[in-house]
GROMACS .gro file of C-alpha atoms in nm:
model
  145
    1MET     CA    1   0.521  -1.832   1.155
    2ILE     CA    2   0.608  -1.578   0.886
    3LYS     CA    3   0.896  -1.340   0.955
    4VAL     CA    4   0.868  -0.968   0.883
    5ASN     CA    5   1.186  -0.762   0.896
    6ILE     CA    6   1.194  -0.386   0.912
    7VAL     CA    7   1.536  -0.260   0.813
    8CYS     CA    8   1.583   0.106   0.892
    9VAL     CA    9   1.862   0.355   0.906
   10GLY     CA   10   1.894   0.543   1.232
   11LYS     CA   11   1.740   0.510   1.574
   12ILE     CA   12   1.414   0.654   1.699
   13LYS     CA   13   1.493   0.926   1.952
   14GLU     CA   14   1.140   1.015   2.060
   15GLU     CA   15   0.986   0.788   2.324
   16PHE     CA   16   0.632   0.829   2.185
   17TYR     CA   17   0.740   0.691   1.846
   18ARG     CA   18   0.918   0.398   2.017
   19GLN     CA   19   0.604   0.323   2.219
   20ALA     CA   20   0.384   0.330   1.908
   21VAL     CA   21   0.616   0.094   1.720
   22ALA     CA   22   0.632  -0.139   2.022
   23GLU     CA   23   0.252  -0.147   2.043
   24TYR     CA   24   0.213  -0.251   1.678
   25VAL     CA   25   0.494  -0.508   1.705
   26LYS     CA   26   0.312  -0.654   2.007
   27ARG     CA   27  -0.016  -0.666   1.813
   28LEU     CA   28   0.157  -0.825   1.515
   29SER     CA   29   0.304  -1.104   1.730
   30ARG     CA   30  -0.013  -1.311   1.686
   31PHE     CA   31   0.041  -1.315   1.308
   32CYS     CA   32   0.415  -1.299   1.249
   33LYS     CA   33   0.756  -1.258   1.404
   34VAL     CA   34   0.875  -0.898   1.360
   35GLU     CA   35   1.240  -0.805   1.374
   36ILE     CA   36   1.348  -0.442   1.353
   37LYS     CA   37   1.706  -0.395   1.240
   38GLU     CA   38   1.831  -0.044   1.312
   39LEU     CA   39   2.141   0.039   1.111
   40ALA     CA   40   2.383   0.321   1.176
   41GLU     CA   41   2.369   0.622   0.950
   42GLY     CA   42   2.654   0.602   0.703
   43LYS     CA   43   2.890   0.868   0.575
   44SER     CA   44   2.717   0.832   0.239
   45LEU     CA   45   2.411   0.665   0.088
   46GLU     CA   46   2.647   0.407  -0.062
   47ASP     CA   47   2.779   0.315   0.285
   48GLU     CA   48   2.420   0.276   0.406
   49ALA     CA   49   2.331   0.071   0.098
   50GLU     CA   50   2.586  -0.200   0.175
   51ALA     CA   51   2.455  -0.244   0.531
   52ILE     CA   52   2.091  -0.239   0.414
   53ILE     CA   53   2.153  -0.501   0.147
   54ARG     CA   54   2.330  -0.731   0.397
   55ALA     CA   55   2.037  -0.699   0.641
   56SER     CA   56   1.761  -0.762   0.383
   57LYS     CA   57   1.616  -1.107   0.316
   58GLY     CA   58   1.324  -1.260   0.132
   59TYR     CA   59   1.076  -1.046  -0.053
   60ILE     CA   60   1.199  -0.689  -0.027
   61PHE     CA   61   0.982  -0.376  -0.019
   62ALA     CA   62   1.185  -0.054  -0.044
   63LEU     CA   63   0.990   0.248   0.079
   64CYS     CA   64   1.057   0.541  -0.152
   65ILE     CA   65   0.853   0.829  -0.287
   66GLU     CA   66   0.874   0.710  -0.650
   67GLY     CA   67   0.744   0.365  -0.557
   68LYS     CA   68   0.409   0.208  -0.634
   69LYS     CA   69   0.113   0.329  -0.430
   70LEU     CA   70  -0.112   0.059  -0.287
   71SER     CA   71  -0.432   0.078  -0.089
   72SER     CA   72  -0.438  -0.096   0.248
   73GLU     CA   73  -0.629  -0.379   0.081
   74GLY     CA   74  -0.369  -0.396  -0.195
   75LEU     CA   75  -0.085  -0.428   0.055
   76ALA     CA   76  -0.286  -0.689   0.247
   77SER     CA   77  -0.334  -0.888  -0.073
   78GLN     CA   78   0.037  -0.878  -0.153
   79ILE     CA   79   0.128  -0.981   0.204
   80LYS     CA   80  -0.125  -1.269   0.188
   81VAL     CA   81   0.039  -1.405  -0.128
   82LEU     CA   82   0.381  -1.390   0.038
   83CYS     CA   83   0.251  -1.553   0.358
   84ASP     CA   84   0.083  -1.829   0.157
   85ARG     CA   85   0.421  -1.898  -0.005
   86GLY     CA   86   0.591  -1.891   0.337
   87GLU     CA   87   0.820  -1.615   0.222
   88GLU     CA   88   1.014  -1.392   0.460
   89ILE     CA   89   0.930  -1.023   0.409
   90THR     CA   90   1.158  -0.722   0.447
   91PHE     CA   91   1.056  -0.357   0.446
   92ILE     CA   92   1.334  -0.100   0.407
   93ILE     CA   93   1.314   0.255   0.538
   94GLY     CA   94   1.614   0.466   0.443
   95SER     CA   95   1.769   0.758   0.621
   96SER     CA   96   1.654   1.117   0.583
   97TYR     CA   97   1.866   1.121   0.265
   98GLY     CA   98   1.665   0.841   0.104
   99LEU     CA   99   1.788   0.515  -0.050
  100HIS     CA  100   2.082   0.447  -0.280
  101PRO     CA  101   1.986   0.314  -0.627
  102LYS     CA  102   2.157  -0.019  -0.535
  103VAL     CA  103   1.894  -0.072  -0.263
  104LYS     CA  104   1.609   0.014  -0.497
  105HIS     CA  105   1.754  -0.231  -0.749
  106ILE     CA  106   1.740  -0.530  -0.511
  107ALA     CA  107   1.381  -0.455  -0.407
  108ALA     CA  108   1.108  -0.676  -0.545
  109CYS     CA  109   0.872  -0.382  -0.492
  110MET     CA  110   0.935  -0.012  -0.448
  111LEU     CA  111   0.648   0.111  -0.232
  112SER     CA  112   0.528   0.466  -0.171
  113PHE     CA  113   0.288   0.556   0.105
  114SER     CA  114   0.232   0.908  -0.029
  115ASP     CA  115   0.368   1.183  -0.250
  116MET     CA  116   0.441   1.363   0.076
  117THR     CA  117   0.767   1.330   0.266
  118PHE     CA  118   0.751   1.191   0.621
  119PRO     CA  119   1.021   1.185   0.889
  120HIS     CA  120   1.175   0.838   0.880
  121GLN     CA  121   1.095   0.785   1.250
  122LEU     CA  122   0.724   0.852   1.187
  123MET     CA  123   0.737   0.634   0.875
  124ARG     CA  124   0.832   0.340   1.096
  125VAL     CA  125   0.512   0.388   1.297
  126ILE     CA  126   0.302   0.425   0.982
  127LEU     CA  127   0.458   0.113   0.829
  128CYS     CA  128   0.399  -0.095   1.143
  129GLU     CA  129   0.036   0.018   1.155
  130GLN     CA  130  -0.018  -0.067   0.789
  131VAL     CA  131   0.142  -0.410   0.822
  132TYR     CA  132  -0.081  -0.474   1.124
  133ARG     CA  133  -0.382  -0.349   0.926
  134ALA     CA  134  -0.288  -0.584   0.640
  135PHE     CA  135  -0.283  -0.886   0.871
  136MET     CA  136  -0.614  -0.777   1.025
  137ILE     CA  137  -0.771  -0.742   0.679
  138ASN     CA  138  -0.642  -1.088   0.587
  139SER     CA  139  -0.788  -1.232   0.909
  140GLY     CA  140  -1.132  -1.085   0.834
  141SER     CA  141  -1.122  -0.856   1.137
  142GLU     CA  142  -1.336  -0.549   1.191
  143TYR     CA  143  -1.021  -0.334   1.249
  144HIS     CA  144  -1.016  -0.210   0.889
  145LYS     CA  145  -1.321   0.002   0.817
   0.00000   0.00000   0.00000
C-alpha cells in the first residue's frame, strides 16, 4: 500500500479542523497509509527547514503560493503515476511564515492551491480532501463531479 506523508509545522488547535482531517484520513485508508507529522514551530524558517527536510521522504510536494497550479484531475494524474511506481509521497505545509528556500529546493514539485492565502490549519483539511478526491478520481468513483 502506498504511503502518503503530510509534514506540517504546528498543531491544529480547533477541534472541527482535527475532525475534518481525521475523516479524510479515515476515507483515504482504503487507498493508502497516511501519516501526519506535526513539527514544532521553529525560532526561524531555517530551524523549521531542517526538521521538515528530515521528515520528508519520497516524492515531495511543497505547498507554496508560487508553486504550480493543478486541477483536481491533474493532481490525480500525478498521484497515479507515483502510485504506479510505488513511490512514497510527501506533502509539506509550512508554518504561517511559509517555507524556507531550502525546503522548496528539495521538492520535486512546488504546488499552489490558489493565489489566495489560507490558514495553515485549514490548508491541511483542503489538502486531505484533494488527496482523497485524487484517489477517488483514479478509482473511477462518482465522488468527483
